Amino acid sequence: MAESWSFLDTFEPNFRPLVVIELAKGTKEETIEWFTKRIVEKKANGGAQLLVKPLVTENGDEHIYLVGASHLRLLLGAETVGLVKECNDNSMRTFTYSSRKTFKDFADDNHNFLTMAECQYIIKHELENLRAKEEKMIPGYPQAKLYPGKSIVRRLLTSGILVQIFPLHDREELKKLRHSWYGRVKVGYQPLDEIRCYFGETIALYFGFLEYFTFALVPMAVIGIPYYVFAWEDYDKYVMFATFNLLWSTVILEVWKRICAIMTYRWGTLLMKRQFEEPRPGFHGVLGINPVTGREEPVYSSIKRQIRIYLVSLPFVCLCLYFSLYVMMIYFDLEQWALDYHEANESNFSSLMLFVPSIIYAVVIEIMNRIYRYAAEFLTSWENHRLESSYQNHLILKVLVFNFLNCFASLFYIAFVLFDMKLLRQSLATLLITSQILNQFAESLLPYWLQKRHKKRMKKRMCSLKTDTDLSLVEQVNLEKEMGTYVGTFDDYLELFLQFGYVSLFSCVYPLAAVFAVLNNITEIYSDALKMCRVYKRPFAEPTANIGVWQLAFETMSVISVVTNCILIGMSPQVNGLFADSKTDLILTVALVEHLLLAIKFILAFVIPDKPREIQIKLAKLEFESLEALKQQVRATDMYNSEKRRWPEGKINRGDSAFVSGG
C-alpha cells in the first residue's frame, strides 16, 4: 500500500499534518491529481504552496489527504491574513515578515511562534482562496462548472466531491488543556488564553462571556434567595428587586464591552483589519463582474431577493408565530384542566398534575424551536444572500423573533392579561428548569455517549487490521473524521440570550431564576468544554473582536426588561394603592418612570466607555504611527518621481531604494 507515514516522514521530517481533506470515495484520479497539484503549486502560479500527503486507509482507497506547510510559508501566510502579534516593546502590531525580528519570542528556529490554531487558520485561508484560472470545469466532472476567480474548494464542496475539511487535534496540547479546563473540579477562572491558543478567539470569547455572565448573575442570585424565602407573596417588596434588576442588566453589558476589548487587544484581534468578504458558498446567480473587485462572480438581483424575503419568508415567519400562539392557547387550556382536576380531587397526585402542563409545554417549545431553526436556515439560504455576514444577520433575526415569542409569549400573557402572579412564577420556574435540563442532555450528554460508543468500535476495528501504516495517526484521523461537526456558537449564545430574558424580564416575581441560571451555567461551562474537547471535531479558529450581533440582541432584551419590570412594579398592590382613585395617573406615572429609567440606562451606556482608557491610548498611538508611516511613504514616492523627472532615464544611480524606503 504504500509507504507508511513513518517512511514518508523520513524524507520530509519537517512535515507536520495540520488539516485533513476528505474526498468522496471513488473520486476520479484526474480530479485528485489536479486538486493536489493546485495545493502544492507556487503562489505565483495560482497555487497555495502548501504540503500535502495521502493517508492510506486499510482498504487502500486513498481519499484522505493531510495538509501542512513549511515554517516560512506559515510566516508569509500570517502576514497575508493580517495576524497581530506582540512586539518586544509590549505593543501589538500587525505581523510582517520583513520586521519579524521585532516581535516577541520570534526566532528562525522557533516553530511555536505561531499557535497551531493560527497555522490551521492560515492553511484554511489559503485553501479557500484557491481560484480557478482558465478552467471551465473541474477535471473529470463536466457538470461542476468553474469560471476564472471561482473558489475551487467551495465548488468541490457544493459538488459533493470534497466531503469535508477539518483541522487535526494536537493530542498532547489537548490533554493539557482538558486537565486545566475541566479535568478537575475547582473554583476559579477558565484558562481563556490557552483556549484561545487551541480553539481560536471566537470559541475563547464565548467561554469568556459565559464565565463573565455566570459571575454577573451571582449578585442577582444572592439578593434573590432572601426575597424568595421571606417575601414569597409580598410583591410590594419586589419593587427594589426590579429596580436593581434594571441597573444590573445595563451595567453588566457595558462592563462586558470593556473586558472584551481588553481580551481581544491582548489576543491581537481588536486590531485586525476586516478584509473584503467573498461570496458565500451557496450564493448563485448569473455570471457577472463585481464592480468593486473587478472579478467575475455570480450576480443576483436584489429585487428578487427582496421579493423572496417579503413575499415568502416574512409570511412564513408570521405563520409560525401564529402557530406558536395557537400552541400557547392549548397550553392554557391544559392549565385550566389541571386546575379543575386539582380542585375536584385534592391529593398529592393532583398537586403534581398542576406542573404537568408546564413541563409538556416546555418540551414542546424546545421541539418547535429546533424544527423552526431548520426551516429558518433553509429559507435564509433560499433567499440567496451574497455575503456570509448578511446570511447570518437574517438567520439570527428570524430565529430570535420566533424563540422570543415562543419562550416568552405565555409569560407575557399570564402577567399582563391574566394578572396571575402565582401562575407566572410557576410557569417561569418550569420553563427555565426544563429547558436547561433538555439543553444539557441534547447538546452534551447524548453526543458524548454516542461518541464514546463510536470510539470503542473504531478502536476494535483499527486494532484488528494488519497493515504497515502508522496506526496512531490513521486511528486519530479516522476517529476525528467521524466526529460531529461543531457548527458554531449560535446555539450557545441563543441559550444564554433566552436565559438572560428569563432573569431580566420576570425574575422580580421569581427571584430564584438567577440561582438556577448560575447553577446551569456552572455545569454548562464543564459540559461545553467536554463537548469541544471530546465530542466534536476541532473547529477552525476564527479571529473576532467581539461577540458580534449578540451584543445588540442582549442590549435589546435589556431595554424590553425595563418596560416589563416597570409594568410589573405598577401592578403591585402597593403602587396601585397610591393611585386608587385614578388609573390614568397610574399609567402616566409608570410611563414616566419607564422613560426616566430608559434615560438612565442610555446615560450609563454613554458614560461607561466601551474600551478602557489605556486601550484607547494604545489604539490612537498605533493609528498615529500608521498615518506618519503613510505620509513618509507618500513623501518618499514624490521625491523619487521628482528626481526621475529631473534626470534622464537610467541616470538615477544613488538612492532609488533610499527614496522608495524613505531613507
XYZ file of C-alpha atoms in Angstrom:
663
model
C 0.000 0.000 0.000
C 2.184 2.157 0.018
C 4.617 3.618 2.392
C 3.791 4.150 5.986
C 3.695 7.604 7.417
C 6.909 6.920 9.275
C 8.558 6.173 5.937
C 7.304 9.403 4.433
C 8.384 11.409 7.441
C 11.924 10.087 6.941
C 12.107 12.025 3.721
C 10.291 15.117 4.983
C 10.941 15.317 8.714
C 9.567 18.856 8.922
C 6.143 17.925 7.603
C 3.544 18.428 10.298
C -0.013 17.408 9.387
C -2.373 20.205 10.368
C -5.508 19.910 8.239
C -7.419 16.900 6.887
C -9.069 16.871 3.471
C -11.558 14.061 2.834
C -12.623 13.485 -0.756
C -15.602 11.394 -1.720
C -14.822 7.705 -2.213
C -14.351 6.933 -5.870
C -13.202 10.427 -6.776
C -11.576 10.311 -10.201
C -7.788 10.222 -10.375
C -7.542 13.211 -12.702
C -9.563 15.273 -10.230
C -7.320 14.291 -7.313
C -4.174 14.973 -9.329
C -5.426 18.408 -10.432
C -6.588 19.409 -6.943
C -3.424 18.280 -5.126
C -1.286 19.946 -7.775
C -3.059 23.244 -7.175
C -2.462 22.877 -3.418
C 1.310 22.390 -3.764
C 1.848 24.727 -6.724
C 3.622 28.020 -6.100
C 1.606 31.116 -5.241
C 2.958 32.854 -8.322
C 1.302 30.176 -10.449
C -2.037 30.384 -8.650
C -1.405 27.610 -6.123
C -1.418 27.589 -2.334
C 2.226 26.427 -1.992
C 1.350 24.026 0.811
C 2.439 20.458 1.585
C 0.031 17.568 1.026
C 0.318 13.833 1.722
C -2.146 10.980 1.124
C -3.286 8.889 4.077
C -3.507 5.240 3.097
C -6.548 3.528 4.622
C -6.966 -0.166 5.340
C -8.668 -0.851 2.009
C -6.108 1.074 0.007
C -8.582 3.786 -1.010
C -6.539 6.987 -0.898
C -9.260 9.575 -0.487
C -7.953 11.294 2.667
C -5.124 13.826 2.485
C -3.202 15.678 5.172
C -2.105 19.241 4.549
C 0.763 21.094 6.190
C 3.112 23.950 5.383
C 6.722 24.938 5.857
C 7.646 27.350 8.642
C 8.491 30.080 6.118
C 5.194 29.557 4.285
C 3.235 29.937 7.528
C 5.064 33.142 8.412
C 4.276 34.628 4.998
C 0.690 33.449 5.398
C 0.482 35.175 8.791
C 1.328 38.432 7.047
C -1.248 37.745 4.334
C -4.142 37.195 6.773
C -3.053 40.157 8.924
C -2.303 38.398 12.210
C -1.438 40.748 15.046
C 1.365 39.718 17.430
C 3.107 41.243 20.432
C 6.338 43.175 19.821
C 9.412 43.398 22.017
C 8.229 46.807 23.276
C 4.972 45.134 24.501
C 2.871 46.821 21.803
C 0.574 44.869 19.460
C 1.281 45.208 15.730
C 0.330 43.509 12.506
C 2.922 40.868 11.714
C 5.144 41.404 8.681
C 7.891 39.058 7.640
C 10.343 41.883 6.989
C 10.073 43.088 10.599
C 9.823 39.625 12.154
C 12.813 40.171 14.441
C 10.944 42.911 16.326
C 8.253 40.518 17.574
C 8.441 38.888 20.970
C 9.608 35.260 21.122
C 10.407 35.173 17.414
C 13.336 33.076 16.278
C 14.024 31.359 12.978
C 14.091 28.005 14.717
C 11.079 28.698 16.972
C 8.221 26.888 15.275
C 5.896 27.736 18.173
C 5.840 31.457 17.369
C 2.513 30.834 15.645
C -0.019 28.765 17.571
C -1.349 25.604 15.959
C -4.770 27.240 15.662
C -3.211 30.192 13.789
C -1.350 27.806 11.462
C -4.566 25.942 10.685
C -6.405 29.218 10.106
C -3.702 30.261 7.620
C -3.978 26.953 5.754
C -7.780 27.254 5.665
C -7.459 30.780 4.274
C -5.044 29.649 1.567
C -7.194 26.671 0.583
C -10.360 28.765 0.390
C -8.554 31.282 -1.808
C -7.508 28.732 -4.401
C -9.106 30.260 -7.509
C -9.875 28.819 -10.891
C -7.774 30.278 -13.676
C -8.698 29.152 -17.161
C -10.588 26.011 -16.136
C -14.195 25.832 -17.255
C -14.991 22.795 -15.126
C -13.489 20.500 -12.512
C -11.440 17.873 -14.400
C -13.385 14.638 -14.558
C -16.707 16.297 -13.649
C -18.117 18.302 -16.592
C -21.236 19.199 -14.596
C -19.157 21.034 -11.963
C -18.682 24.337 -13.764
C -15.869 26.769 -12.997
C -15.043 30.273 -14.105
C -11.998 32.496 -13.506
C -11.884 33.635 -9.904
C -14.240 30.961 -8.542
C -13.157 29.338 -5.266
C -12.100 25.773 -6.092
C -12.728 24.417 -2.597
C -16.246 25.840 -2.474
C -17.098 24.348 -5.860
C -15.758 20.951 -4.750
C -17.867 21.133 -1.584
C -21.077 22.107 -3.346
C -20.475 19.397 -5.979
C -20.059 16.693 -3.334
C -16.519 15.840 -4.476
C -14.993 17.255 -1.329
C -16.640 15.761 1.772
C -15.062 17.879 4.494
C -12.029 19.850 5.617
C -11.160 19.963 9.294
C -8.121 20.709 11.470
C -6.409 17.934 13.407
C -6.238 17.848 17.178
C -2.896 18.056 18.949
C -3.199 15.188 21.403
C -0.621 16.423 23.901
C -1.876 20.005 23.940
C -5.480 18.837 24.146
C -4.623 16.612 27.111
C -3.052 19.561 28.952
C -5.995 21.795 28.118
C -8.522 19.229 29.300
C -6.722 18.875 32.619
C -6.581 22.624 33.308
C -10.055 23.292 31.902
C -12.414 20.615 33.178
C -10.239 17.704 34.302
C -10.696 18.628 37.946
C -13.496 20.406 39.758
C -12.216 23.709 41.046
C -13.386 27.201 41.892
C -11.534 29.559 39.582
C -11.330 31.158 36.189
C -11.140 29.254 32.932
C -7.787 29.159 31.068
C -9.071 31.532 28.382
C -5.624 32.244 26.907
C -4.983 28.508 26.492
C -8.475 28.032 24.994
C -7.768 30.855 22.581
C -4.409 29.360 21.548
C -6.025 25.988 20.871
C -9.519 26.803 19.539
C -9.180 30.416 18.440
C -10.678 33.713 19.513
C -14.342 33.046 18.665
C -14.561 29.982 20.930
C -12.498 31.605 23.692
C -14.672 34.719 23.593
C -17.824 32.629 24.016
C -16.411 30.866 27.067
C -15.207 34.215 28.386
C -18.714 35.630 28.039
C -20.250 32.518 29.602
C -17.912 32.816 32.584
C -18.479 36.576 32.913
C -22.258 36.218 32.658
C -22.211 33.498 35.323
C -20.288 35.723 37.738
C -22.563 38.666 36.870
C -25.591 36.568 37.857
C -24.218 35.924 41.358
C -25.412 39.281 42.871
C -28.897 38.671 41.453
C -28.859 35.156 42.901
C -27.609 36.307 46.325
C -30.269 39.016 46.548
C -32.946 36.716 45.121
C -32.621 33.999 47.794
C -33.837 36.133 50.770
C -36.569 37.657 48.582
C -37.775 34.155 47.756
C -37.574 32.935 51.364
C -39.044 35.925 53.190
C -41.290 37.627 50.625
C -42.959 34.792 48.702
C -46.362 36.508 48.389
C -45.340 40.088 49.209
C -45.000 41.614 45.754
C -44.561 45.113 47.215
C -41.017 44.262 48.284
C -40.158 43.283 44.710
C -40.047 46.958 43.685
C -36.474 47.283 44.955
C -35.522 43.982 43.380
C -36.927 45.051 39.988
C -35.116 48.399 40.204
C -31.825 46.638 40.921
C -32.579 44.314 38.014
C -32.830 47.271 35.626
C -29.472 48.751 36.631
C -27.833 45.323 36.709
C -28.855 44.393 33.165
C -27.391 47.649 31.824
C -24.142 47.729 33.763
C -23.102 44.115 33.085
C -23.406 44.558 29.313
C -21.374 47.780 29.329
C -18.687 46.299 31.551
C -18.502 43.271 29.281
C -17.570 45.525 26.344
C -14.559 46.757 28.311
C -13.495 43.252 29.336
C -13.956 42.071 25.745
C -11.767 44.942 24.455
C -9.003 44.084 26.945
C -9.010 40.401 25.966
C -9.156 40.931 22.209
C -6.409 43.577 22.348
C -4.185 41.102 24.190
C -5.048 38.465 21.591
C -4.493 40.864 18.696
C -7.898 40.569 17.068
C -9.045 44.041 18.156
C -6.539 45.437 15.640
C -7.128 43.012 12.784
C -8.495 44.675 9.685
C -11.662 43.272 8.189
C -10.922 42.022 4.714
C -13.252 42.178 1.750
C -15.839 39.446 2.107
C -16.001 36.817 -0.574
C -19.375 35.474 -1.770
C -20.678 32.699 0.478
C -20.526 29.129 -0.894
C -24.275 28.789 -1.505
C -24.602 32.093 -3.392
C -25.582 31.609 -7.018
C -26.641 33.716 -9.979
C -25.732 34.794 -13.487
C -22.002 35.273 -14.039
C -21.059 38.952 -13.980
C -18.388 41.425 -12.890
C -18.078 42.661 -9.314
C -17.824 46.480 -9.582
C -15.544 46.673 -6.519
C -13.014 43.914 -7.177
C -13.429 43.596 -10.942
C -13.602 39.813 -10.573
C -16.052 37.537 -12.296
C -18.589 36.175 -9.843
C -22.321 35.345 -9.694
C -24.677 38.308 -9.705
C -28.190 38.094 -8.304
C -30.862 40.775 -8.438
C -31.504 42.415 -5.067
C -35.151 42.925 -6.140
C -35.609 39.163 -6.480
C -34.063 38.695 -3.047
C -36.377 41.286 -1.503
C -39.379 39.580 -3.135
C -38.341 36.273 -1.599
C -37.852 37.877 1.814
C -41.083 39.866 1.984
C -43.444 37.647 -0.023
C -42.282 34.224 1.174
C -40.021 34.346 4.236
C -41.936 37.023 6.134
C -45.372 35.360 5.669
C -43.852 32.018 6.687
C -42.367 33.518 9.854
C -45.718 35.149 10.673
C -47.470 31.803 10.128
C -45.014 30.119 12.510
C -45.604 32.849 15.085
C -49.360 32.313 14.790
C -48.887 28.571 15.243
C -46.762 29.245 18.317
C -49.536 31.383 19.809
C -52.081 28.662 18.986
C -49.972 26.085 20.865
C -49.743 28.540 23.751
C -53.554 28.749 23.998
C -53.712 24.938 24.074
C -51.269 25.089 26.970
C -53.580 27.427 28.887
C -56.494 25.057 28.259
C -54.380 22.275 29.780
C -53.546 24.513 32.732
C -57.234 25.134 33.330
C -57.971 21.413 33.073
C -55.208 20.607 35.590
C -56.546 23.279 37.975
C -60.106 21.955 37.728
C -58.851 18.418 38.304
C -56.935 19.518 41.396
C -59.951 21.338 42.833
C -62.149 18.282 42.276
C -59.617 15.715 43.571
C -57.306 17.343 46.065
C -54.418 14.934 46.614
C -50.680 14.682 46.194
C -51.186 13.322 42.688
C -53.439 16.219 41.697
C -50.854 18.665 43.103
C -48.219 17.126 40.865
C -50.601 17.324 37.910
C -50.527 21.120 38.226
C -46.935 21.079 36.911
C -47.567 18.652 34.029
C -48.944 21.221 31.515
C -45.925 23.497 32.036
C -43.491 20.621 31.619
C -45.226 19.439 28.437
C -45.270 22.996 27.102
C -41.546 23.433 27.852
C -40.737 20.251 25.922
C -42.961 21.336 23.012
C -41.227 24.734 22.961
C -37.797 23.091 22.644
C -39.032 20.836 19.824
C -40.660 23.749 17.988
C -37.516 25.869 18.360
C -35.349 23.163 16.805
C -37.747 22.445 13.923
C -38.119 26.142 13.202
C -34.326 26.519 13.220
C -34.012 24.098 10.288
C -36.799 25.893 8.426
C -35.169 29.277 9.061
C -31.815 28.004 7.751
C -33.466 26.653 4.594
C -35.377 29.904 3.982
C -32.361 32.128 4.613
C -30.256 30.029 2.256
C -33.045 30.161 -0.354
C -33.053 33.961 -0.116
C -29.587 33.746 -1.724
C -27.609 36.272 0.293
C -24.255 37.112 -1.225
C -22.283 37.609 1.994
C -21.953 35.280 4.967
C -22.492 38.226 7.338
C -25.796 39.112 5.640
C -26.868 35.458 5.774
C -26.060 35.254 9.499
C -27.885 38.512 10.306
C -31.086 37.408 8.561
C -30.898 33.956 10.139
C -30.333 35.323 13.641
C -33.217 37.787 13.226
C -35.631 35.017 12.173
C -34.557 32.681 14.970
C -34.555 35.354 17.688
C -38.045 36.607 16.828
C -39.522 33.108 16.905
C -37.636 31.986 20.018
C -38.563 35.172 21.857
C -42.265 34.759 21.133
C -42.230 31.001 21.650
C -40.457 31.194 25.011
C -41.878 34.405 26.471
C -45.349 34.894 24.958
C -47.028 32.692 27.570
C -45.273 34.589 30.373
C -46.395 37.962 28.993
C -49.945 36.622 28.624
C -50.016 35.351 32.223
C -48.518 38.556 33.604
C -50.392 41.231 31.644
C -53.637 39.533 30.572
C -54.408 37.020 33.301
C -52.664 39.048 36.057
C -51.857 35.747 37.782
C -48.509 36.183 39.537
C -48.640 32.744 41.129
C -49.081 31.035 37.746
C -46.388 33.306 36.279
C -43.944 32.198 38.942
C -44.793 28.529 38.407
C -44.572 28.749 34.602
C -41.291 30.681 34.680
C -39.695 28.139 37.013
C -40.886 25.169 34.962
C -39.856 26.649 31.600
C -36.432 27.691 32.872
C -35.521 24.440 34.610
C -36.968 22.122 31.944
C -35.251 23.940 29.073
C -31.922 23.816 30.915
C -32.182 20.074 31.521
C -33.169 19.373 27.907
C -30.355 21.534 26.516
C -27.742 19.871 28.705
C -28.903 16.437 27.555
C -29.285 17.236 23.854
C -26.125 19.333 23.432
C -23.584 17.470 25.538
C -24.592 14.231 27.264
C -26.206 12.484 24.283
C -23.461 13.394 21.743
C -20.774 12.404 24.269
C -22.374 8.996 24.830
C -22.700 8.379 21.093
C -19.091 9.442 20.525
C -17.840 7.068 23.238
C -19.660 4.157 21.571
C -18.243 5.046 18.152
C -14.714 5.398 19.559
C -14.827 1.912 21.107
C -15.991 0.361 17.818
C -13.315 2.245 15.860
C -10.518 1.141 18.216
C -11.543 -2.513 17.928
C -11.617 -2.248 14.145
C -8.244 -0.491 13.938
C -6.513 -2.946 16.281
C -7.699 -5.890 14.174
C -6.093 -4.526 10.990
C -2.864 -5.968 9.604
C -1.212 -3.019 7.901
C 2.112 -1.242 7.880
C 0.539 2.146 8.395
C 1.164 4.316 11.418
C -1.818 3.214 13.472
C -1.779 6.210 15.803
C -2.173 8.749 13.004
C -4.604 6.621 10.983
C -6.650 5.975 14.091
C -6.711 9.649 15.006
C -7.830 10.752 11.540
C -10.495 8.061 11.288
C -11.822 8.869 14.738
C -11.934 12.604 14.135
C -13.487 12.470 10.685
C -16.475 10.596 12.134
C -16.984 13.096 14.954
C -19.793 15.602 14.763
C -19.079 18.997 13.252
C -19.257 21.954 15.589
C -21.472 24.392 13.699
C -20.501 27.448 15.707
C -21.509 29.407 18.776
C -25.006 30.302 17.523
C -26.927 27.821 19.689
C -24.717 28.527 22.704
C -25.333 32.283 22.556
C -29.029 31.690 21.884
C -29.305 29.635 25.068
C -27.648 32.417 27.090
C -29.870 35.019 25.411
C -33.053 33.187 26.449
C -31.650 32.681 29.937
C -30.905 36.407 30.174
C -34.508 37.051 29.160
C -35.912 34.791 31.895
C -33.763 36.524 34.512
C -34.118 40.149 33.414
C -37.795 40.153 32.373
C -39.576 38.338 35.203
C -37.115 37.490 37.951
C -38.775 40.071 40.224
C -41.692 37.629 40.613
C -39.418 34.570 40.749
C -36.107 35.652 42.339
C -34.673 32.124 42.176
C -34.390 32.430 38.369
C -30.866 33.800 38.765
C -29.960 30.992 41.179
C -30.959 28.303 38.684
C -29.196 30.220 35.913
C -25.937 30.237 37.903
C -26.184 26.520 38.647
C -26.930 25.775 34.992
C -24.034 27.901 33.733
C -21.540 26.246 36.058
C -22.466 22.854 34.616
C -22.654 24.446 31.146
C -19.012 25.504 31.352
C -17.922 21.940 32.071
C -20.313 20.279 29.601
C -19.417 22.696 26.786
C -15.717 22.177 27.497
C -16.250 18.418 27.349
C -18.194 18.867 24.119
C -15.404 20.890 22.481
C -12.625 18.507 23.522
C -14.254 15.091 23.233
C -17.414 15.211 21.118
C -16.839 17.462 18.100
C -14.125 17.842 15.507
C -11.728 20.630 16.229
C -13.205 23.771 14.618
C -11.068 26.154 12.620
C -10.014 29.220 14.568
C -11.882 32.372 13.561
C -10.462 35.749 14.645
C -13.069 38.071 16.151
C -13.017 41.277 18.163
C -16.387 40.930 19.958
C -19.498 38.773 20.235
C -20.988 40.494 17.194
C -24.740 40.894 16.720
C -25.380 39.106 20.026
C -24.263 42.215 21.906
C -27.112 44.121 20.227
C -29.533 41.270 20.975
C -28.692 41.323 24.690
C -28.954 45.122 24.812
C -32.368 44.982 23.106
C -33.525 42.427 25.680
C -32.367 44.722 28.490
C -34.472 47.565 27.024
C -37.520 45.282 26.905
C -36.815 44.290 30.522
C -37.082 47.945 31.578
C -40.596 48.154 30.157
C -41.615 44.766 31.579
C -40.344 45.467 35.100
C -41.908 48.940 35.189
C -45.297 47.445 34.331
C -44.843 44.711 36.964
C -43.997 47.381 39.542
C -47.070 49.354 38.503
C -49.208 46.240 39.005
C -48.026 45.726 42.607
C -50.685 46.312 45.308
C -48.551 48.976 46.992
C -48.274 51.137 43.873
C -51.941 50.550 42.983
C -52.906 51.748 46.469
C -51.222 55.093 45.811
C -53.426 55.645 42.743
C -56.700 54.145 43.930
C -58.772 56.998 42.513
C -57.229 57.318 39.058
C -55.859 54.546 36.908
C -54.896 57.124 34.298
C -52.469 58.746 36.738
C -51.052 55.310 37.477
C -50.422 54.595 33.790
C -48.867 58.029 33.224
C -46.648 57.661 36.281
C -45.460 54.198 35.229
C -44.760 55.525 31.710
C -42.802 58.453 33.176
C -40.738 56.189 35.417
C -40.107 53.853 32.495
C -38.839 56.750 30.345
C -36.621 58.001 33.183
C -35.131 54.552 33.697
C -34.513 54.190 29.979
C -32.820 57.601 30.036
C -30.638 56.474 32.955
C -29.860 53.273 31.081
C -28.701 55.124 27.969
C -26.744 57.630 30.065
C -24.939 54.751 31.778
C -24.218 53.188 28.392
C -22.782 56.521 27.225
C -20.792 57.271 30.384
C -19.135 53.826 30.622
C -16.561 53.731 27.773
C -16.563 50.645 25.560
C -12.759 50.488 25.824
C -10.566 51.277 28.839
C -8.507 54.464 28.656
C -5.266 52.502 28.324
C -6.553 50.586 25.299
C -7.860 53.801 23.694
C -4.422 55.406 24.013
C -2.667 52.383 22.521
C -5.086 52.287 19.574
C -4.723 56.023 18.975
C -0.931 55.694 19.097
C -0.961 52.904 16.513
C -3.261 54.917 14.253
C -0.962 57.937 14.558
C 2.107 55.847 13.699
C 0.303 54.356 10.699
C -0.583 57.832 9.396
C 3.008 59.027 9.867
C 4.341 55.977 8.049
C 1.893 56.596 5.199
C 2.991 60.251 4.977
C 6.641 59.206 4.795
C 5.859 56.678 2.089
C 3.964 59.274 0.019
C 6.768 61.824 0.559
C 9.403 59.304 -0.499
C 7.425 58.383 -3.621
C 7.017 62.072 -4.550
C 10.768 62.667 -4.102
C 11.591 59.670 -6.263
C 9.215 60.794 -9.030
C 10.640 64.315 -8.844
C 14.200 63.062 -9.211
C 13.135 60.806 -12.044
C 11.737 63.776 -13.949
C 14.893 65.836 -13.344
C 17.349 63.185 -14.523
C 17.313 61.231 -17.794
C 16.203 57.622 -17.573
C 18.920 55.358 -16.206
C 20.875 58.205 -14.547
C 19.375 57.833 -11.092
C 22.159 55.848 -9.532
C 22.241 56.988 -5.947
C 19.279 56.151 -3.943
C 16.463 54.569 -5.856
C 15.940 52.271 -2.924
C 16.587 55.053 -0.423
C 13.930 57.252 -1.991
C 11.386 54.465 -2.055
C 12.057 53.417 1.521
C 12.027 56.963 2.820
C 15.744 56.855 3.710
